[in-house]
């Protein structure tokens, strides 16, 4: 099997993990692990794994001039992004989460226009409007009443903010990703993330009753740390060595489909008219906003979502 085929399988694997994560992580919170405590487990576990695997990569030092940008990327990508996503997921539903995270490409288009002056054509502008309309529909018209989703509108808003923070992280990390080996970049990013998340998650981390956690909860925690937080980065890194970033980011369209099917199959969520209509608007908006004109030679932006 050639490297391109392996890269496609790696991108598919990352997308499947992302799709399953919405339901699997939701099954742990908040009964066994509260959201900020869960984030502490993620950043600590991923830091250990990336430091271990960095032994096989180049020995690089971070230039002092890159410290501020590295800190900013950690705040956006390892702090704010993860904290608001897991808090939002604990308040909302897996299907809402799976739909809303796909709006990240739209966020990247908007932020690119604001900060690096990329031009937005009319079709992209229409897509941005349609996508946000779908997101706002989920936020303001979700009227479900569920014990495991105590505040769906607020949860949906936090998940939307997660996409804003992650989109900002992608813009900020672009130069660092080009300069440093992925192992170097990720080990330091997650290490800084520990200290950023500690004030929010320490108390919830100490409240975890490890002795009484059922096996099902333990494997779900392991899945989120090893699968969603560690393996997906490795899979996407490898995929990007063989495929265009735009090709890898196209798999974002498959993530909500997997997330919805798995949530329905496991009985963790249900479809409603609002969810279906909002999902259609978001998918159409993302498609229009992220589609490149045939004559364009713009630089690709990696927009595959990691939560």
Short mmCIF file of C-alpha atoms in Angstrom, two decimals:
data_model
loop_
_atom_site.label_atom_id
_atom_site.label_comp_id
_atom_site.label_asym_id
_atom_site.label_seq_id
_atom_site.Cartn_x
_atom_site.Cartn_y
_atom_site.Cartn_z
CA UNK A 1 0.00 0.00 0.00
CA UNK A 2 1.47 3.40 -0.98
CA UNK A 3 1.86 6.36 1.37
CA UNK A 4 -1.00 8.32 -0.19
CA UNK A 5 -3.44 5.51 0.49
CA UNK A 6 -2.15 5.24 4.07
CA UNK A 7 -2.59 8.98 4.46
CA UNK A 8 -6.21 8.74 3.33
CA UNK A 9 -6.83 5.94 5.84
CA UNK A 10 -5.15 8.06 8.54
CA UNK A 11 -7.44 11.01 7.76
CA UNK A 12 -10.46 8.69 7.82
CA UNK A 13 -9.30 7.24 11.14
CA UNK A 14 -8.99 10.71 12.68
CA UNK A 15 -12.44 11.66 11.41
CA UNK A 16 -14.02 8.50 12.85
CA UNK A 17 -12.43 9.16 16.24
CA UNK A 18 -13.67 12.75 16.20
CA UNK A 19 -17.19 11.60 15.31
CA UNK A 20 -17.31 8.99 18.08
CA UNK A 21 -15.84 11.38 20.64
CA UNK A 22 -19.00 13.48 20.98
CA UNK A 23 -20.98 10.56 22.39
CA UNK A 24 -18.15 8.78 24.22
CA UNK A 25 -16.95 11.88 26.09
CA UNK A 26 -20.55 12.84 26.86
CA UNK A 27 -21.02 9.42 28.52
CA UNK A 28 -18.39 10.31 31.12
CA UNK A 29 -19.59 13.81 32.02
CA UNK A 30 -20.71 14.99 34.47
CA UNK A 31 -21.63 11.90 36.50
CA UNK A 32 -18.10 10.47 36.76
CA UNK A 33 -15.76 13.25 35.67
CA UNK A 34 -16.66 16.92 35.45
CA UNK A 35 -15.69 18.75 32.23
CA UNK A 36 -12.71 20.77 33.49
CA UNK A 37 -11.34 17.74 35.35
CA UNK A 38 -11.62 15.80 32.09
CA UNK A 39 -9.58 18.47 30.32
CA UNK A 40 -6.84 18.09 32.93
CA UNK A 41 -6.71 14.36 32.16
CA UNK A 42 -6.44 15.15 28.44
CA UNK A 43 -3.61 17.68 28.62
CA UNK A 44 -1.61 15.68 31.19
CA UNK A 45 -2.05 12.40 29.29
CA UNK A 46 -1.26 13.94 25.91
CA UNK A 47 1.80 15.74 27.31
CA UNK A 48 3.23 12.47 28.60
CA UNK A 49 2.59 10.70 25.28
CA UNK A 50 4.03 13.50 23.13
CA UNK A 51 7.14 13.85 25.30
CA UNK A 52 7.64 10.09 25.03
CA UNK A 53 7.28 10.02 21.23
CA UNK A 54 9.41 13.17 20.79
CA UNK A 55 12.41 10.97 21.63
CA UNK A 56 12.11 9.66 18.06
CA UNK A 57 11.96 13.16 16.54
CA UNK A 58 14.54 15.94 16.13
CA UNK A 59 15.91 17.71 19.22
CA UNK A 60 14.74 21.29 18.73
CA UNK A 61 14.69 24.35 20.96
CA UNK A 62 12.01 27.01 20.74
CA UNK A 63 13.40 30.43 19.75
CA UNK A 64 12.80 33.08 22.40
CA UNK A 65 11.08 35.29 19.84
CA UNK A 66 8.47 32.53 19.36
CA UNK A 67 7.56 32.30 23.08
CA UNK A 68 4.67 34.83 22.89
CA UNK A 69 3.12 33.12 19.85
CA UNK A 70 3.57 29.68 21.42
CA UNK A 71 1.82 30.91 24.58
CA UNK A 72 -1.01 32.45 22.53
CA UNK A 73 -1.48 29.17 20.62
CA UNK A 74 -1.58 27.25 23.90
CA UNK A 75 -4.18 29.64 25.33
CA UNK A 76 -6.38 29.33 22.25
CA UNK A 77 -5.81 25.68 21.30
CA UNK A 78 -5.15 23.90 24.60
CA UNK A 79 -6.86 26.18 27.11
CA UNK A 80 -9.92 28.09 25.95
CA UNK A 81 -10.74 25.71 23.07
CA UNK A 82 -10.84 22.52 25.16
CA UNK A 83 -12.39 24.08 28.26
CA UNK A 84 -15.38 25.61 26.49
CA UNK A 85 -15.92 22.54 24.29
CA UNK A 86 -16.14 20.04 27.13
CA UNK A 87 -18.19 22.42 29.28
CA UNK A 88 -20.52 22.95 26.33
CA UNK A 89 -20.76 19.22 25.63
CA UNK A 90 -21.65 18.56 29.27
CA UNK A 91 -24.56 21.02 28.95
CA UNK A 92 -25.72 20.06 25.43
CA UNK A 93 -26.16 16.91 23.33
CA UNK A 94 -23.79 14.85 21.12
CA UNK A 95 -25.64 15.66 17.89
CA UNK A 96 -25.61 19.40 18.57
CA UNK A 97 -21.89 19.16 19.27
CA UNK A 98 -21.16 17.14 16.13
CA UNK A 99 -23.00 19.67 13.97
CA UNK A 100 -21.61 22.84 15.52
CA UNK A 101 -17.91 21.89 15.38
CA UNK A 102 -18.12 21.67 11.59
CA UNK A 103 -18.53 25.44 11.47
CA UNK A 104 -14.78 25.80 12.13
CA UNK A 105 -13.90 26.27 8.40
CA UNK A 106 -16.30 29.24 8.32
CA UNK A 107 -14.62 30.72 11.39
CA UNK A 108 -11.21 30.30 9.72
CA UNK A 109 -12.44 32.13 6.59
CA UNK A 110 -13.78 35.04 8.69
CA UNK A 111 -10.65 35.29 10.86
CA UNK A 112 -8.38 35.06 7.81
CA UNK A 113 -10.22 38.02 6.30
CA UNK A 114 -9.90 40.02 9.52
CA UNK A 115 -6.29 39.29 10.45
CA UNK A 116 -4.42 38.32 7.30
CA UNK A 117 -6.63 40.19 4.84
CA UNK A 118 -7.70 37.23 2.72
CA UNK A 119 -10.41 38.22 0.28
CA UNK A 120 -13.94 36.88 0.80
CA UNK A 121 -15.84 36.37 -2.45
CA UNK A 122 -19.65 36.63 -2.65
CA UNK A 123 -20.20 32.86 -2.56
CA UNK A 124 -18.14 32.53 0.62
CA UNK A 125 -20.01 35.45 2.19
CA UNK A 126 -23.33 33.76 1.48
CA UNK A 127 -21.96 30.52 2.94
CA UNK A 128 -20.85 32.31 6.11
CA UNK A 129 -24.32 33.77 6.55
CA UNK A 130 -26.09 30.44 5.95
CA UNK A 131 -23.73 28.56 8.29
CA UNK A 132 -24.15 31.02 11.13
CA UNK A 133 -27.91 30.99 10.62
CA UNK A 134 -27.88 27.24 11.22
CA UNK A 135 -25.68 27.64 14.31
CA UNK A 136 -27.93 30.35 15.73
CA UNK A 137 -30.93 28.12 15.09
CA UNK A 138 -29.43 25.42 17.31
CA UNK A 139 -28.60 27.96 20.02
CA UNK A 140 -31.92 29.78 20.21
CA UNK A 141 -34.45 27.15 19.16
CA UNK A 142 -33.24 24.02 20.99
CA UNK A 143 -36.06 23.47 23.48
CA UNK A 144 -35.35 19.89 24.52
CA UNK A 145 -35.56 19.01 28.21
CA UNK A 146 -33.02 16.35 29.19
CA UNK A 147 -31.44 15.42 32.49
CA UNK A 148 -28.03 14.88 30.87
CA UNK A 149 -28.23 18.21 29.00
CA UNK A 150 -29.25 20.81 31.60
CA UNK A 151 -28.69 23.95 29.51
CA UNK A 152 -28.66 23.20 25.79
CA UNK A 153 -28.67 26.82 24.47
CA UNK A 154 -25.70 27.77 26.68
CA UNK A 155 -23.95 24.50 25.81
CA UNK A 156 -24.44 25.13 22.10
CA UNK A 157 -23.08 28.67 22.46
CA UNK A 158 -19.96 27.38 24.23
CA UNK A 159 -19.42 24.76 21.50
CA UNK A 160 -19.70 27.55 18.91
CA UNK A 161 -17.13 29.57 20.89
CA UNK A 162 -14.89 26.49 20.81
CA UNK A 163 -14.84 26.78 17.02
CA UNK A 164 -13.93 30.48 17.31
CA UNK A 165 -11.01 29.73 19.62
CA UNK A 166 -9.83 26.79 17.51
CA UNK A 167 -10.06 28.81 14.30
CA UNK A 168 -7.97 31.53 15.96
CA UNK A 169 -5.47 28.89 17.05
CA UNK A 170 -5.11 27.65 13.45
CA UNK A 171 -4.34 31.15 12.24
CA UNK A 172 -1.81 31.76 15.01
CA UNK A 173 -0.12 28.35 14.75
CA UNK A 174 0.45 28.50 11.00
CA UNK A 175 4.01 29.88 11.16
CA UNK A 176 5.03 27.69 14.12
CA UNK A 177 3.81 24.51 12.43
CA UNK A 178 5.94 25.38 9.40
CA UNK A 179 9.00 26.10 11.54
CA UNK A 180 9.03 23.26 14.11
CA UNK A 181 8.61 19.50 13.96
CA UNK A 182 5.07 18.48 15.00
CA UNK A 183 6.38 16.48 17.98
CA UNK A 184 8.26 19.52 19.29
CA UNK A 185 5.30 21.81 18.73
CA UNK A 186 2.71 19.52 20.36
CA UNK A 187 4.76 18.48 23.41
CA UNK A 188 5.31 22.11 24.39
CA UNK A 189 1.77 23.16 23.55
CA UNK A 190 0.23 20.47 25.76
CA UNK A 191 2.76 21.12 28.54
CA UNK A 192 1.82 24.80 28.64
CA UNK A 193 -1.80 23.67 28.48
CA UNK A 194 -1.42 21.87 31.82
CA UNK A 195 -0.57 25.12 33.61
CA UNK A 196 -3.29 27.05 31.77
CA UNK A 197 -6.02 24.55 32.65
CA UNK A 198 -4.83 23.85 36.21
CA UNK A 199 -6.69 26.78 37.89
CA UNK A 200 -9.96 25.64 36.25
CA UNK A 201 -9.61 21.87 36.50
CA UNK A 202 -7.58 21.08 39.63
CA UNK A 203 -10.57 20.90 41.97
CA UNK A 204 -12.60 18.75 39.58
CA UNK A 205 -9.57 16.52 38.96
CA UNK A 206 -9.21 15.81 42.69
CA UNK A 207 -12.92 15.00 42.95
CA UNK A 208 -12.66 11.97 40.60
CA UNK A 209 -13.47 8.80 42.56
CA UNK A 210 -11.02 6.51 40.77
CA UNK A 211 -11.72 3.46 42.96
CA UNK A 212 -15.41 3.42 42.07
CA UNK A 213 -15.20 4.24 38.36
CA UNK A 214 -16.82 1.46 36.27
CA UNK A 215 -14.73 -0.19 33.55
CA UNK A 216 -16.91 1.40 30.84
CA UNK A 217 -16.00 4.87 32.12
CA UNK A 218 -12.30 4.00 32.32
CA UNK A 219 -12.13 2.88 28.68
CA UNK A 220 -14.01 6.01 27.60
CA UNK A 221 -11.50 8.20 29.43
CA UNK A 222 -8.67 6.24 27.80
CA UNK A 223 -10.29 6.64 24.38
CA UNK A 224 -10.48 10.43 24.77
CA UNK A 225 -6.88 10.77 25.99
CA UNK A 226 -5.17 8.30 23.65
CA UNK A 227 -7.57 8.43 20.70
CA UNK A 228 -9.12 11.89 20.49
CA UNK A 229 -6.21 13.84 21.96
CA UNK A 230 -3.11 11.92 20.84
CA UNK A 231 -3.77 9.62 17.88
CA UNK A 232 -5.79 12.14 15.89
CA UNK A 233 -2.87 14.58 15.93
CA UNK A 234 -0.52 11.85 14.72
CA UNK A 235 -2.96 10.69 12.04
CA UNK A 236 -3.51 14.22 10.75
CA UNK A 237 0.21 15.02 10.84
CA UNK A 238 0.93 11.97 8.68
CA UNK A 239 -2.00 12.71 6.38
CA UNK A 240 -0.72 16.25 5.83
CA UNK A 241 2.68 14.92 4.72
CA UNK A 242 1.04 13.18 1.76
CA UNK A 243 -2.16 15.14 1.07
CA UNK A 244 -3.09 18.78 0.59
CA UNK A 245 -4.47 20.51 3.67
CA UNK A 246 -7.69 21.20 1.75
CA UNK A 247 -8.04 17.46 1.10
CA UNK A 248 -7.58 16.61 4.78
CA UNK A 249 -9.98 19.35 5.87
CA UNK A 250 -12.66 17.97 3.51
CA UNK A 251 -13.09 15.05 5.92
CA UNK A 252 -14.75 17.51 8.33
CA UNK A 253 -17.97 16.90 6.39
CA UNK A 254 -17.97 13.23 7.42
CA UNK A 255 -17.48 13.89 11.14
CA UNK A 256 -21.06 14.98 11.97
CA UNK A 257 -22.49 12.06 9.98
CA UNK A 258 -20.48 9.60 12.08
CA UNK A 259 -21.32 11.50 15.26
CA UNK A 260 -25.06 11.51 14.54
CA UNK A 261 -25.20 7.83 13.53
CA UNK A 262 -23.25 6.72 16.62
CA UNK A 263 -25.32 8.91 18.98
CA UNK A 264 -28.56 7.49 17.56
CA UNK A 265 -27.28 3.89 17.52
CA UNK A 266 -26.26 4.04 21.18
CA UNK A 267 -29.44 5.81 22.25
CA UNK A 268 -27.53 8.85 23.55
CA UNK A 269 -29.42 11.37 21.42
CA UNK A 270 -32.43 11.85 19.17
CA UNK A 271 -33.07 13.78 15.97
CA UNK A 272 -35.47 16.73 16.00
CA UNK A 273 -36.73 18.99 13.23
CA UNK A 274 -34.61 21.87 14.56
CA UNK A 275 -31.45 19.72 14.54
CA UNK A 276 -32.09 18.49 10.99
CA UNK A 277 -32.79 21.96 9.58
CA UNK A 278 -29.88 23.53 11.45
CA UNK A 279 -27.52 20.77 10.31
CA UNK A 280 -28.54 21.28 6.67
CA UNK A 281 -27.88 25.02 6.93
CA UNK A 282 -24.50 24.51 8.62
CA UNK A 283 -23.37 21.89 6.07
CA UNK A 284 -24.44 24.07 3.13
CA UNK A 285 -22.76 27.13 4.66
CA UNK A 286 -19.50 25.29 5.32
CA UNK A 287 -19.50 23.89 1.77
CA UNK A 288 -19.97 27.33 0.19
CA UNK A 289 -17.56 29.12 2.53
CA UNK A 290 -14.72 26.61 2.28
CA UNK A 291 -14.97 25.77 -1.44
CA UNK A 292 -12.06 27.21 -3.38
CA UNK A 293 -12.66 28.92 -6.73
CA UNK A 294 -11.33 26.84 -9.62
CA UNK A 295 -8.91 29.60 -10.62
CA UNK A 296 -7.68 30.25 -7.09
CA UNK A 297 -4.18 29.36 -5.98
CA UNK A 298 -4.64 30.47 -2.41
CA UNK A 299 -2.59 28.76 0.28
CA UNK A 300 -4.44 25.89 1.96
CA UNK A 301 -5.48 26.26 5.59
CA UNK A 302 -5.73 23.14 7.73
CA UNK A 303 -9.25 23.17 9.24
CA UNK A 304 -9.81 19.59 10.39
CA UNK A 305 -11.33 19.86 13.85
CA UNK A 306 -9.78 18.51 17.03
CA UNK A 307 -11.79 18.80 20.28
#
